[in-house]
Short mmCIF file of C-alpha atoms in Angstrom, two decimals:
data_model
loop_
_atom_site.label_atom_id
_atom_site.label_comp_id
_atom_site.label_asym_id
_atom_site.label_seq_id
_atom_site.Cartn_x
_atom_site.Cartn_y
_atom_site.Cartn_z
CA MET K 15 171.77 -9.59 -80.46
CA ARG K 16 170.64 -10.37 -76.91
CA ARG K 17 168.34 -13.39 -76.62
CA GLU K 18 168.23 -13.92 -72.86
CA LEU K 19 164.44 -13.61 -72.91
CA LEU K 20 164.12 -16.72 -75.07
CA PRO K 21 163.84 -20.00 -73.13
CA GLU K 22 165.21 -23.21 -74.60
CA ILE K 23 162.77 -25.89 -75.74
CA ASP K 24 163.41 -28.01 -72.63
CA GLU K 25 162.43 -25.04 -70.46
CA ILE K 26 159.24 -24.60 -72.45
CA ARG K 27 158.34 -28.27 -72.17
CA ALA K 28 158.93 -28.14 -68.40
CA ALA K 29 156.71 -25.06 -68.27
CA ALA K 30 154.05 -26.96 -70.22
CA ASP K 31 154.09 -29.74 -67.63
CA LEU K 32 153.55 -27.16 -64.88
CA VAL K 33 150.81 -25.27 -66.73
CA ALA K 34 149.00 -28.57 -67.43
CA GLN K 35 148.49 -28.96 -63.67
CA TYR K 36 146.23 -25.88 -63.75
CA LEU K 37 144.92 -25.38 -67.28
CA PRO K 38 143.61 -27.48 -70.17
CA GLN K 39 145.10 -27.16 -73.62
CA THR K 40 143.18 -24.61 -75.67
CA PRO K 41 141.63 -25.51 -79.03
CA GLN K 42 142.98 -24.45 -82.40
CA TYR K 43 140.53 -24.28 -85.25
CA THR K 44 140.53 -23.34 -88.88
CA TRP K 45 137.24 -21.62 -89.66
CA PRO K 46 135.87 -21.89 -93.25
CA GLN K 47 134.42 -18.38 -93.35
CA ILE K 48 137.63 -16.80 -92.06
CA ASN K 49 139.63 -18.85 -94.58
CA ALA K 50 137.39 -17.51 -97.35
CA ARG K 51 137.88 -13.93 -96.19
CA ALA K 52 141.66 -14.36 -96.00
CA GLY K 53 142.03 -16.38 -99.19
CA ARG K 54 144.15 -18.97 -97.37
CA ARG K 55 144.00 -21.41 -94.47
CA VAL K 56 144.15 -19.66 -91.09
CA TRP K 57 144.69 -21.57 -87.83
CA VAL K 58 143.29 -19.70 -84.83
CA LYS K 59 144.60 -20.54 -81.35
CA HIS K 60 141.78 -19.88 -78.89
CA GLU K 61 143.49 -18.58 -75.77
CA ASN K 62 140.21 -16.79 -74.98
CA HIS K 63 138.99 -20.22 -73.79
CA LEU K 64 141.33 -20.22 -70.79
CA PRO K 65 139.66 -19.71 -67.38
CA VAL K 66 140.66 -16.02 -67.14
CA GLY K 67 139.81 -15.44 -70.81
CA ALA K 68 143.36 -14.68 -71.97
CA PHE K 69 146.79 -16.18 -72.62
CA LYS K 70 148.74 -14.31 -69.93
CA VAL K 71 147.86 -16.71 -67.11
CA ARG K 72 150.29 -19.27 -68.55
CA GLY K 73 153.21 -16.94 -67.87
CA GLY K 74 152.05 -15.96 -64.42
CA LEU K 75 151.86 -19.55 -63.25
CA VAL K 76 155.41 -20.32 -64.39
CA TYR K 77 156.79 -17.06 -62.97
CA MET K 78 155.20 -17.44 -59.54
CA ASN K 79 156.21 -21.08 -59.27
CA ALA K 80 159.84 -20.04 -59.79
CA LEU K 81 159.45 -17.14 -57.36
CA ARG K 82 158.65 -19.53 -54.52
CA GLN K 83 162.36 -20.35 -54.44
CA LYS K 84 163.14 -16.70 -53.60
CA LEU K 85 160.23 -15.24 -51.62
CA ALA K 86 158.62 -16.32 -48.37
CA PRO K 87 154.90 -17.18 -48.31
CA GLY K 88 152.80 -14.07 -47.83
CA SER K 89 155.28 -11.79 -49.58
CA THR K 90 153.90 -9.00 -51.74
CA VAL K 91 154.31 -8.87 -55.49
CA ILE K 92 153.43 -5.78 -57.50
CA SER K 93 152.91 -5.18 -61.19
CA ALA K 94 151.26 -2.78 -63.62
CA THR K 95 148.71 -3.77 -66.22
CA ARG K 96 145.73 -2.87 -68.38
CA GLY K 97 144.08 -6.13 -67.32
CA ASN K 98 145.11 -9.55 -68.60
CA HIS K 99 148.63 -9.50 -67.15
CA GLY K 100 147.11 -8.38 -63.86
CA GLN K 101 144.65 -11.27 -63.83
CA SER K 102 147.54 -13.62 -64.51
CA ILE K 103 149.57 -12.27 -61.61
CA ALA K 104 146.56 -12.31 -59.28
CA VAL K 105 145.68 -15.93 -60.04
CA ALA K 106 149.25 -17.19 -59.89
CA ALA K 107 150.08 -15.22 -56.73
CA ARG K 108 147.05 -16.68 -54.97
CA GLU K 109 147.96 -20.21 -56.04
CA ASN K 110 151.51 -19.75 -54.71
CA GLY K 111 150.72 -17.96 -51.46
CA PHE K 112 151.67 -14.38 -52.33
CA ARG K 113 149.84 -11.06 -51.95
CA ALA K 114 149.27 -9.29 -55.27
CA VAL K 115 149.09 -5.51 -55.65
CA ILE K 116 148.25 -4.33 -59.16
CA VAL K 117 148.56 -0.77 -60.50
CA VAL K 118 146.18 0.18 -63.31
CA PRO K 119 145.80 3.52 -65.10
CA LYS K 120 142.81 5.69 -64.31
CA GLY K 121 139.86 4.94 -66.55
CA ASN K 122 140.92 1.32 -67.01
CA SER K 123 138.37 -1.31 -68.06
CA LEU K 124 135.81 -1.66 -65.27
CA GLU K 125 135.23 -5.32 -66.04
CA LYS K 126 138.95 -6.16 -66.11
CA ASN K 127 139.36 -4.33 -62.81
CA ALA K 128 136.50 -6.34 -61.32
CA ALA K 129 138.02 -9.57 -62.62
CA MET K 130 141.40 -8.80 -61.03
CA ARG K 131 139.77 -8.01 -57.69
CA SER K 132 137.77 -11.24 -57.87
CA GLN K 133 141.05 -13.14 -58.23
CA GLY K 134 142.35 -11.57 -55.02
CA ALA K 135 144.36 -8.61 -56.32
CA GLU K 136 144.49 -5.27 -54.51
CA LEU K 137 144.15 -2.53 -57.13
CA ILE K 138 145.72 0.92 -57.16
CA GLU K 139 144.60 3.37 -59.85
CA PHE K 140 147.34 5.76 -60.93
CA GLY K 141 148.21 7.83 -64.01
CA ASP K 142 146.67 8.24 -67.40
CA ASP K 143 148.29 5.34 -69.23
CA PHE K 144 150.14 2.06 -68.78
CA GLN K 145 153.56 3.72 -68.65
CA ALA K 146 152.52 5.98 -65.77
CA ALA K 147 151.11 2.95 -63.92
CA THR K 148 154.38 1.09 -64.51
CA GLU K 149 156.46 3.95 -63.13
CA HIS K 150 154.24 4.12 -60.03
CA ALA K 151 154.68 0.37 -59.51
CA MET K 152 158.44 0.94 -59.63
CA THR K 153 158.11 3.66 -56.98
CA LEU K 154 156.11 1.35 -54.69
CA GLU K 155 158.65 -1.41 -55.25
CA ALA K 156 161.43 0.87 -54.01
CA GLU K 157 159.43 2.27 -51.09
CA HIS K 158 158.18 -1.04 -49.69
CA GLY K 159 160.71 -3.60 -50.90
CA TRP K 160 158.02 -5.48 -52.78
CA HIS K 161 158.89 -7.79 -55.66
CA ARG K 162 157.90 -6.21 -58.97
CA VAL K 163 156.82 -8.46 -61.81
CA LYS K 164 157.83 -6.84 -65.07
CA SER K 165 155.68 -7.16 -68.17
CA VAL K 166 158.21 -9.41 -69.89
CA SER K 167 160.80 -11.82 -68.49
CA ARG K 168 162.21 -15.23 -69.35
CA HIS K 169 159.83 -17.08 -66.98
CA LEU K 170 156.80 -15.22 -68.34
CA VAL K 171 157.91 -15.97 -71.89
CA ALA K 172 158.39 -19.66 -71.05
CA GLY K 173 154.84 -19.85 -69.73
CA VAL K 174 153.29 -18.02 -72.66
CA ALA K 175 155.32 -20.21 -75.03
CA THR K 176 153.37 -23.28 -73.90
CA GLY K 177 150.45 -22.10 -76.03
CA PHE K 178 152.62 -21.75 -79.11
CA LEU K 179 154.12 -25.16 -78.34
CA GLU K 180 150.62 -26.66 -78.49
CA LEU K 181 149.89 -24.93 -81.81
CA LEU K 182 153.17 -25.39 -83.68
CA THR K 183 153.68 -28.98 -82.54
CA THR K 184 150.26 -29.86 -83.95
CA HIS K 185 150.52 -27.64 -87.03
CA PRO K 186 154.17 -27.27 -88.06
CA GLU K 187 152.94 -26.49 -91.57
CA ILE K 188 152.08 -22.93 -90.50
CA GLU K 189 154.25 -20.69 -92.67
CA THR K 190 153.44 -17.30 -91.12
CA MET K 191 152.43 -16.55 -87.52
CA TYR K 192 150.80 -13.19 -86.78
CA VAL K 193 151.36 -12.21 -83.13
CA ALA K 194 150.05 -9.14 -81.29
CA VAL K 195 152.81 -7.12 -79.62
CA GLY K 196 152.20 -5.28 -76.37
CA MET K 197 155.29 -5.44 -74.18
CA GLY K 198 156.62 -8.50 -75.99
CA SER K 199 156.01 -11.72 -74.04
CA GLY K 200 153.80 -13.19 -76.77
CA ILE K 201 156.04 -12.55 -79.73
CA CYS K 202 159.16 -13.62 -77.83
CA ALA K 203 157.33 -16.83 -76.93
CA ALA K 204 156.47 -17.49 -80.57
CA MET K 205 160.11 -16.99 -81.54
CA ALA K 206 161.33 -19.33 -78.80
CA VAL K 207 159.03 -22.15 -79.89
CA ARG K 208 159.76 -21.65 -83.58
CA ASP K 209 163.49 -21.79 -82.93
CA GLY K 210 163.25 -24.63 -80.41
CA LEU K 211 161.31 -26.83 -82.82
CA GLY K 212 163.62 -25.96 -85.71
CA LEU K 213 160.80 -24.57 -87.86
CA LYS K 214 160.98 -21.98 -90.64
CA THR K 215 157.81 -20.17 -89.57
CA GLU K 216 157.90 -16.44 -90.31
CA ILE K 217 156.97 -14.45 -87.19
CA VAL K 218 155.11 -11.22 -87.94
CA GLY K 219 154.44 -8.74 -85.16
CA VAL K 220 151.19 -6.81 -85.08
CA THR K 221 150.70 -3.43 -83.41
CA SER K 222 148.13 -0.65 -83.43
CA SER K 223 148.78 2.31 -85.71
CA ALA K 224 147.31 4.39 -82.86
CA ALA K 225 150.05 3.08 -80.53
CA PRO K 226 153.12 3.40 -82.77
CA ALA K 227 155.96 3.19 -80.22
CA THR K 228 156.70 -0.50 -80.84
CA ALA K 229 156.72 -0.17 -84.62
CA ARG K 230 158.94 2.91 -84.45
CA SER K 231 161.31 1.20 -82.03
CA PHE K 232 161.54 -1.89 -84.22
CA ALA K 233 162.23 0.24 -87.30
CA ALA K 234 164.85 2.34 -85.50
CA GLY K 235 166.52 -0.56 -83.71
CA ARG K 236 166.21 1.18 -80.35
CA VAL K 237 163.47 2.20 -77.92
CA SER K 238 161.38 5.13 -79.09
CA GLU K 239 158.50 6.57 -77.06
CA ALA K 240 155.19 7.66 -78.60
CA GLU K 241 151.79 8.61 -77.22
CA THR K 242 148.90 6.19 -77.65
CA SER K 243 145.41 7.03 -78.85
CA THR K 244 143.82 3.66 -79.64
CA ARG K 245 140.20 3.42 -78.52
CA ILE K 246 139.98 -0.37 -78.78
CA ALA K 247 143.38 -2.15 -78.63
CA ASP K 248 144.39 -1.25 -75.08
CA GLY K 249 146.24 -4.56 -74.68
CA VAL K 250 148.93 -3.44 -77.13
CA ALA K 251 148.96 0.25 -76.18
CA CYS K 252 152.37 0.97 -74.71
CA ARG K 253 154.05 4.38 -74.71
CA LYS K 254 157.55 3.00 -74.05
CA PRO K 255 158.45 -0.54 -75.20
CA ASP K 256 160.77 -2.85 -73.29
CA GLY K 257 164.29 -2.46 -74.66
CA GLU K 258 165.28 -6.09 -74.19
CA ALA K 259 162.11 -7.24 -75.95
CA ILE K 260 162.79 -4.94 -78.90
CA GLU K 261 166.35 -6.23 -79.20
CA THR K 262 165.09 -9.82 -79.04
CA MET K 263 162.49 -9.13 -81.72
CA LEU K 264 165.16 -7.72 -84.01
CA SER K 265 166.91 -11.09 -83.89
CA GLY K 266 164.01 -13.11 -85.26
CA VAL K 267 160.85 -11.19 -86.18
CA ALA K 268 160.45 -10.80 -89.93
CA ARG K 269 158.39 -7.60 -89.93
CA LEU K 270 155.75 -5.58 -88.10
CA ILE K 271 152.30 -4.65 -89.34
CA GLU K 272 150.42 -1.64 -87.97
CA VAL K 273 146.64 -1.97 -87.89
CA PRO K 274 144.12 0.90 -87.46
CA ASP K 275 141.32 0.77 -84.90
CA GLU K 276 138.69 0.37 -87.61
CA ALA K 277 140.31 -2.85 -88.83
CA VAL K 278 140.59 -4.18 -85.28
CA GLU K 279 136.89 -3.56 -84.68
CA GLU K 280 136.04 -5.26 -87.97
CA ALA K 281 138.09 -8.29 -86.89
CA MET K 282 136.16 -8.39 -83.61
CA ARG K 283 132.90 -8.43 -85.58
CA ILE K 284 134.24 -11.15 -87.88
CA TYR K 285 135.24 -13.38 -84.98
CA PHE K 286 131.75 -13.06 -83.53
CA ALA K 287 129.91 -13.53 -86.83
CA ASP K 288 132.07 -16.37 -88.20
CA THR K 289 132.94 -18.25 -85.00
CA HIS K 290 130.64 -16.87 -82.26
CA ASN K 291 133.71 -16.06 -80.16
CA VAL K 292 134.11 -12.77 -78.29
CA ALA K 293 137.48 -11.08 -78.89
CA GLU K 294 138.85 -7.99 -77.19
CA GLY K 295 140.73 -5.53 -79.38
CA ALA K 296 144.21 -6.90 -78.74
CA GLY K 297 142.79 -10.41 -79.12
CA ALA K 298 141.51 -9.63 -82.61
CA ILE K 299 144.40 -7.54 -83.90
CA GLY K 300 146.24 -10.59 -85.25
CA LEU K 301 143.29 -11.51 -87.45
CA ALA K 302 143.07 -7.90 -88.59
CA ALA K 303 146.67 -8.17 -89.77
CA VAL K 304 145.98 -11.48 -91.55
CA LEU K 305 143.19 -9.81 -93.53
CA GLN K 306 145.28 -6.70 -94.19
CA ASP K 307 148.34 -8.65 -95.39
CA GLU K 308 146.81 -9.43 -98.77
CA GLY K 309 150.05 -10.20 -100.58
CA ALA K 310 151.01 -13.08 -98.28
CA GLY K 311 150.03 -16.66 -99.08
CA GLY K 312 150.30 -20.11 -97.57
CA VAL K 313 149.02 -21.47 -94.29
CA CYS K 314 149.09 -18.96 -91.46
CA GLY K 315 148.28 -18.83 -87.78
CA THR K 316 147.17 -16.26 -85.25
CA VAL K 317 146.08 -16.19 -81.62
CA LEU K 318 142.73 -15.02 -80.33
CA SER K 319 144.66 -14.00 -77.26
CA GLY K 320 141.85 -12.65 -75.12
CA GLY K 321 138.12 -12.08 -74.92
CA ASN K 322 138.01 -9.65 -71.99
CA VAL K 323 136.19 -6.71 -73.51
CA ASP K 324 133.73 -4.57 -71.55
CA SER K 325 130.11 -5.27 -72.43
CA ASP K 326 129.31 -1.70 -73.48
CA VAL K 327 132.42 -1.52 -75.67
CA PHE K 328 131.59 -4.80 -77.40
CA ALA K 329 127.98 -3.68 -77.94
CA ARG K 330 129.25 -0.50 -79.58
CA VAL K 331 131.62 -2.45 -81.83
CA LEU K 332 128.92 -4.90 -82.93
CA GLY K 333 126.47 -2.07 -83.54
CA SER K 334 128.78 0.08 -85.63
#
């Protein structure tokens, strides 16, 4: 099995030193009402408390810092996103003196688009889904010679892993970690920290049942494409998973859980009612899996990975 995406623990600790120059550590709480609902102790890592409201910025900072060794100041970087990855690239590119061009699908979150622009990104709207936006970014890369930032890479994983390092260093007793899976940087990061610290933590991936490509690919052991129809978990809605990420997951992820939109929306309501935290769909999907995985016991952990949900969408979820 290929594991090139997984940084060693020394790389992760070096990334943590870099990230600490920009970001505070995020809190991790165990909430009594959530524990009661789950029937076990649940540690929640609050990445929604980061300045851009999501975990991705950790990876962007590490990636762009490394890129300074290759690209001249003012160079253009391009990437595709539904929002949080794009904010990460925009912030980190600005901090490191690069121009950021971000491709988003048509109909993308208005508030995430506004946030990316506020961080200095130039947005291009193209295609009907993330995969189409990704393919257009690849075309622009070839046409202009721009540097394309993929959705998952070793430097991105090292940065994202700093959050799991904070959590699992403090709470090594966590027996099961539920991690949302979009393109794979988060779950690969959890694996890298678990392995680097020598822990026995079971890593469980969580996907949307309305975006089944990742689950099908994991089950088949190879990349399988599938259309997405989720109305709420856009952060995990990929039509074509990354092959290297799937192969890496097969080497250390115990299982995948698919969660329907209704359960994701209920988890969003629970986070707000029990903790007064706002969670976007992909940010709440881990908790949805915790509550769905009734047969599992012991101490578990999950990440409230982002709170960037449009106001009208969140109002609808709370009112339903």
